[in-house]
Amino acid sequence: MLTLRQLATAAKTVAQNASRMKHSLPELPYEYAALEPVISREIMNLHHSKHHNTYVTNLNAAEDKLRSATEKGDISTIISLAPALKFNGGGHLNHSIFWQNLSPCKTDPSPELSTAINNAFGSMENMKKLLSAQTTAIQGSGWGWLGYNPTSKTIQIVTCANQDPLQATTGLVPLLGIDVWEHAYYLQYKNVRADYVNAIFDIVNWKDVSERYKKAAGC
């Protein structure tokens, strides 16, 4: 839950930016069918054009209400908007990262990322096993993440419920996210979430993950 101070800061920013452009659905860097057979065209179409688009629409609506409530000094309404801002804002942030984390082309992690993963988990394969296990074990809906801890300067595995955004809720910088909401896989993998999670490593865009690590670690 966002604190009152965080809400006030967000409200002030939104109010000062009243003329800003609204959030929009980002274009995918590949066609809907490009990730087959790991993720089907039908799933990608629904996931991107329907689910992600809904988060964007609802986030814009929540920010409009926040702006209006701020102008009126309606603190009660400002506070009540926290769940909608967190859920839809998180959904937009998470999916915007997720699409870039995937690629139909084979890529390899940078030497720097490989070293960091080996230091943290012993090997790339061990990291994959740990991330897969923890992500598959999420109860209900959520995300499995490989994140960078700027305090310890290490890579960590963590899971988040629902659409909770990684950095805002844990302080970790997101590197690689795996969406395990049922809409991300159920049409293709049914109730066998583990098969989907294990298969997704075949289409991870390690170039994107490496760039995120480089930016987060400053290396």
Tab-separated table of C-alpha atoms in Angstrom:
chain	number	residue	atom	x	y	z
A	1	MET	CA	0.000	0.000	0.000
A	2	LEU	CA	1.277	3.438	-0.912
A	3	THR	CA	1.942	5.744	2.035
A	4	LEU	CA	0.094	9.050	2.426
A	5	ARG	CA	3.322	10.896	1.671
A	6	GLN	CA	3.841	8.910	-1.535
A	7	LEU	CA	0.264	9.582	-2.559
A	8	ALA	CA	0.649	13.289	-1.893
A	9	THR	CA	3.830	13.411	-3.954
A	10	ALA	CA	2.192	11.507	-6.791
A	11	ALA	CA	-0.861	13.734	-6.644
A	12	LYS	CA	1.268	16.880	-6.784
A	13	THR	CA	3.213	15.549	-9.756
A	14	VAL	CA	0.039	14.646	-11.624
A	15	ALA	CA	-1.535	18.009	-10.886
A	16	GLN	CA	1.527	19.888	-12.102
A	17	ASN	CA	1.547	17.763	-15.257
A	18	ALA	CA	-2.096	18.252	-16.162
A	19	SER	CA	-1.291	18.735	-19.821
A	20	ARG	CA	0.946	15.656	-20.132
A	21	MET	CA	0.261	12.931	-22.663
A	22	LYS	CA	-1.672	9.954	-21.373
A	23	HIS	CA	-0.085	6.535	-21.045
A	24	SER	CA	-0.379	4.458	-24.192
A	25	LEU	CA	-0.067	0.792	-25.104
A	26	PRO	CA	3.510	0.163	-26.279
A	27	GLU	CA	4.011	-1.546	-29.610
A	28	LEU	CA	5.563	-4.991	-29.542
A	29	PRO	CA	9.033	-5.334	-31.099
A	30	TYR	CA	7.819	-8.463	-32.940
A	31	GLU	CA	4.652	-9.917	-34.476
A	32	TYR	CA	2.064	-11.695	-32.319
A	33	ALA	CA	3.019	-15.049	-33.856
A	34	ALA	CA	6.770	-14.502	-33.539
A	35	LEU	CA	7.133	-16.301	-30.203
A	36	GLU	CA	5.478	-19.536	-31.318
A	37	PRO	CA	5.573	-22.346	-30.389
A	38	VAL	CA	6.420	-21.161	-26.859
A	39	ILE	CA	3.637	-18.570	-26.759
A	40	SER	CA	0.844	-18.755	-29.312
A	41	ARG	CA	-0.331	-15.905	-31.494
A	42	GLU	CA	-3.768	-16.036	-29.854
A	43	ILE	CA	-2.340	-15.601	-26.365
A	44	MET	CA	-0.041	-12.766	-27.417
A	45	ASN	CA	-2.888	-10.967	-29.160
A	46	LEU	CA	-5.206	-11.199	-26.163
A	47	HIS	CA	-2.473	-10.524	-23.625
A	48	HIS	CA	-1.170	-7.406	-25.346
A	49	SER	CA	-4.171	-5.844	-27.092
A	50	LYS	CA	-6.748	-6.672	-24.415
A	51	HIS	CA	-5.182	-7.228	-20.993
A	52	HIS	CA	-2.291	-4.759	-21.174
A	53	ASN	CA	-4.501	-2.225	-22.904
A	54	THR	CA	-7.009	-2.469	-20.047
A	55	TYR	CA	-4.299	-1.631	-17.507
A	56	VAL	CA	-3.344	1.419	-19.567
A	57	THR	CA	-6.966	2.582	-19.869
A	58	ASN	CA	-7.668	2.134	-16.169
A	59	LEU	CA	-4.389	3.794	-15.160
A	60	ASN	CA	-5.263	6.872	-17.216
A	61	ALA	CA	-8.728	6.958	-15.662
A	62	ALA	CA	-7.309	6.664	-12.133
A	63	GLU	CA	-4.825	9.469	-12.785
A	64	ASP	CA	-7.610	11.682	-14.122
A	65	LYS	CA	-9.543	11.105	-10.901
A	66	LEU	CA	-6.397	11.753	-8.868
A	67	ARG	CA	-5.815	15.038	-10.674
A	68	SER	CA	-9.398	16.125	-10.104
A	69	ALA	CA	-9.333	15.135	-6.428
A	70	THR	CA	-6.031	16.965	-5.933
A	71	GLU	CA	-7.388	20.156	-7.442
A	72	LYS	CA	-10.380	19.920	-5.085
A	73	GLY	CA	-8.265	19.012	-2.054
A	74	ASP	CA	-10.313	15.808	-1.677
A	75	ILE	CA	-7.918	13.794	0.480
A	76	SER	CA	-10.370	10.921	1.007
A	77	THR	CA	-10.655	10.288	-2.723
A	78	ILE	CA	-6.892	10.638	-3.175
A	79	ILE	CA	-6.303	7.902	-0.605
A	80	SER	CA	-8.999	5.656	-2.087
A	81	LEU	CA	-7.273	5.699	-5.476
A	82	ALA	CA	-4.107	4.008	-4.166
A	83	PRO	CA	-5.170	0.411	-5.017
A	84	ALA	CA	-6.196	1.321	-8.584
A	85	LEU	CA	-2.968	3.243	-9.187
A	86	LYS	CA	-0.850	0.401	-7.821
A	87	PHE	CA	-2.668	-2.367	-9.674
A	88	ASN	CA	-3.041	-0.707	-13.062
A	89	GLY	CA	0.243	1.183	-12.877
A	90	GLY	CA	1.985	-2.037	-11.929
A	91	GLY	CA	0.259	-3.892	-14.732
A	92	HIS	CA	1.448	-1.314	-17.238
A	93	LEU	CA	5.019	-1.270	-15.901
A	94	ASN	CA	5.317	-5.042	-15.613
A	95	HIS	CA	4.024	-5.790	-19.094
A	96	SER	CA	6.107	-3.055	-20.691
A	97	ILE	CA	9.171	-4.848	-19.307
A	98	PHE	CA	7.827	-8.316	-20.128
A	99	TRP	CA	7.444	-7.672	-23.868
A	100	GLN	CA	11.018	-6.413	-24.096
A	101	ASN	CA	12.271	-9.375	-22.052
A	102	LEU	CA	11.127	-11.733	-24.810
A	103	SER	CA	12.483	-12.258	-28.313
A	104	PRO	CA	12.010	-14.671	-31.203
A	105	CYS	CA	15.771	-14.505	-31.826
A	106	LYS	CA	18.355	-16.418	-29.845
A	107	THR	CA	20.396	-14.142	-27.604
A	108	ASP	CA	23.076	-14.635	-24.983
A	109	PRO	CA	23.702	-12.866	-21.677
A	110	SER	CA	26.593	-10.428	-21.549
A	111	PRO	CA	29.807	-11.534	-19.795
A	112	GLU	CA	28.994	-9.121	-16.956
A	113	LEU	CA	25.500	-10.540	-16.445
A	114	SER	CA	26.784	-14.112	-16.681
A	115	THR	CA	29.389	-13.405	-14.004
A	116	ALA	CA	26.793	-11.812	-11.722
A	117	ILE	CA	24.431	-14.772	-12.148
A	118	ASN	CA	27.214	-17.276	-11.515
A	119	ASN	CA	28.267	-15.378	-8.387
A	120	ALA	CA	24.721	-15.311	-7.047
A	121	PHE	CA	23.476	-18.761	-8.023
A	122	GLY	CA	26.457	-20.865	-9.019
A	123	SER	CA	25.445	-21.193	-12.662
A	124	MET	CA	22.926	-20.025	-15.231
A	125	GLU	CA	21.137	-23.380	-15.111
A	126	ASN	CA	20.833	-23.223	-11.345
A	127	MET	CA	19.366	-19.723	-11.582
A	128	LYS	CA	16.810	-20.941	-14.115
A	129	LYS	CA	15.802	-23.834	-11.862
A	130	LEU	CA	15.402	-21.574	-8.827
A	131	LEU	CA	13.490	-18.883	-10.728
A	132	SER	CA	11.259	-21.506	-12.352
A	133	ALA	CA	10.506	-23.208	-9.041
A	134	GLN	CA	9.657	-20.030	-7.175
A	135	THR	CA	7.621	-18.607	-10.043
A	136	THR	CA	5.645	-21.809	-10.560
A	137	ALA	CA	4.894	-21.962	-6.832
A	138	ILE	CA	3.176	-18.548	-6.731
A	139	GLN	CA	-0.284	-18.979	-5.230
A	140	GLY	CA	-2.844	-17.318	-7.447
A	141	SER	CA	-1.636	-14.647	-9.861
A	142	GLY	CA	1.670	-12.821	-9.880
A	143	TRP	CA	5.166	-12.483	-11.283
A	144	GLY	CA	8.525	-14.146	-10.836
A	145	TRP	CA	11.470	-11.748	-11.072
A	146	LEU	CA	15.198	-11.646	-11.472
A	147	GLY	CA	16.106	-8.314	-9.914
A	148	TYR	CA	19.162	-6.282	-9.027
A	149	ASN	CA	19.658	-5.166	-5.432
A	150	PRO	CA	21.407	-1.757	-5.543
A	151	THR	CA	22.289	-1.998	-1.844
A	152	SER	CA	24.019	-5.381	-1.840
A	153	LYS	CA	24.912	-5.079	-5.555
A	154	THR	CA	23.705	-8.621	-6.150
A	155	ILE	CA	21.103	-10.309	-8.318
A	156	GLN	CA	18.161	-11.841	-6.487
A	157	ILE	CA	15.065	-13.900	-7.227
A	158	VAL	CA	11.775	-12.682	-5.808
A	159	THR	CA	8.069	-13.090	-6.521
A	160	CYS	CA	5.329	-10.474	-6.406
A	161	ALA	CA	1.593	-10.981	-6.069
A	162	ASN	CA	-0.938	-9.714	-8.578
A	163	GLN	CA	0.514	-6.746	-10.506
A	164	ASP	CA	2.693	-5.383	-7.699
A	165	PRO	CA	5.588	-3.564	-9.415
A	166	LEU	CA	8.966	-4.930	-8.379
A	167	GLN	CA	10.976	-1.791	-7.721
A	168	ALA	CA	8.216	0.146	-5.975
A	169	THR	CA	7.410	-2.738	-3.631
A	170	THR	CA	10.810	-4.361	-3.001
A	171	GLY	CA	13.460	-1.848	-4.047
A	172	LEU	CA	14.920	-4.311	-6.553
A	173	VAL	CA	15.522	-3.121	-10.105
A	174	PRO	CA	13.657	-5.422	-12.540
A	175	LEU	CA	15.817	-7.373	-14.976
A	176	LEU	CA	13.661	-10.319	-16.066
A	177	GLY	CA	10.007	-10.907	-15.286
A	178	ILE	CA	7.794	-13.949	-15.845
A	179	ASP	CA	4.052	-13.362	-15.871
A	180	VAL	CA	2.078	-16.215	-14.340
A	181	TRP	CA	-1.385	-14.750	-14.497
A	182	GLU	CA	-3.515	-17.424	-16.178
A	183	HIS	CA	-4.212	-15.205	-19.187
A	184	ALA	CA	-0.480	-15.419	-19.992
A	185	TYR	CA	-0.534	-19.170	-20.630
A	186	TYR	CA	-3.805	-20.992	-19.925
A	187	LEU	CA	-5.139	-21.194	-23.502
A	188	GLN	CA	-2.008	-23.096	-24.467
A	189	TYR	CA	-0.654	-24.812	-21.351
A	190	LYS	CA	-3.936	-25.272	-19.435
A	191	ASN	CA	-3.207	-25.848	-15.733
A	192	VAL	CA	0.415	-26.973	-16.236
A	193	ARG	CA	2.067	-23.702	-15.267
A	194	ALA	CA	5.485	-25.324	-14.880
A	195	ASP	CA	5.633	-26.230	-18.572
A	196	TYR	CA	5.009	-22.607	-19.538
A	197	VAL	CA	7.556	-21.237	-17.077
A	198	ASN	CA	10.257	-23.679	-18.188
A	199	ALA	CA	9.547	-23.067	-21.890
A	200	ILE	CA	9.730	-19.298	-21.617
A	201	PHE	CA	13.503	-19.421	-21.114
A	202	ASP	CA	13.736	-20.470	-24.775
A	203	ILE	CA	12.550	-17.001	-25.814
A	204	VAL	CA	14.201	-14.790	-23.176
A	205	ASN	CA	15.839	-11.732	-24.682
A	206	TRP	CA	19.116	-11.922	-22.794
A	207	LYS	CA	20.355	-8.855	-24.648
A	208	ASP	CA	17.576	-6.806	-23.051
A	209	VAL	CA	18.168	-8.379	-19.624
A	210	SER	CA	21.902	-7.634	-19.960
A	211	GLU	CA	21.227	-4.014	-20.840
A	212	ARG	CA	18.969	-3.645	-17.822
A	213	TYR	CA	21.663	-5.143	-15.622
A	214	LYS	CA	24.324	-2.828	-17.080
A	215	LYS	CA	22.157	0.221	-16.399
A	216	ALA	CA	21.207	-0.901	-12.878
A	217	ALA	CA	24.739	-1.921	-11.848
A	218	GLY	CA	26.470	0.927	-13.630
A	219	CYS	CA	28.932	-1.420	-15.313
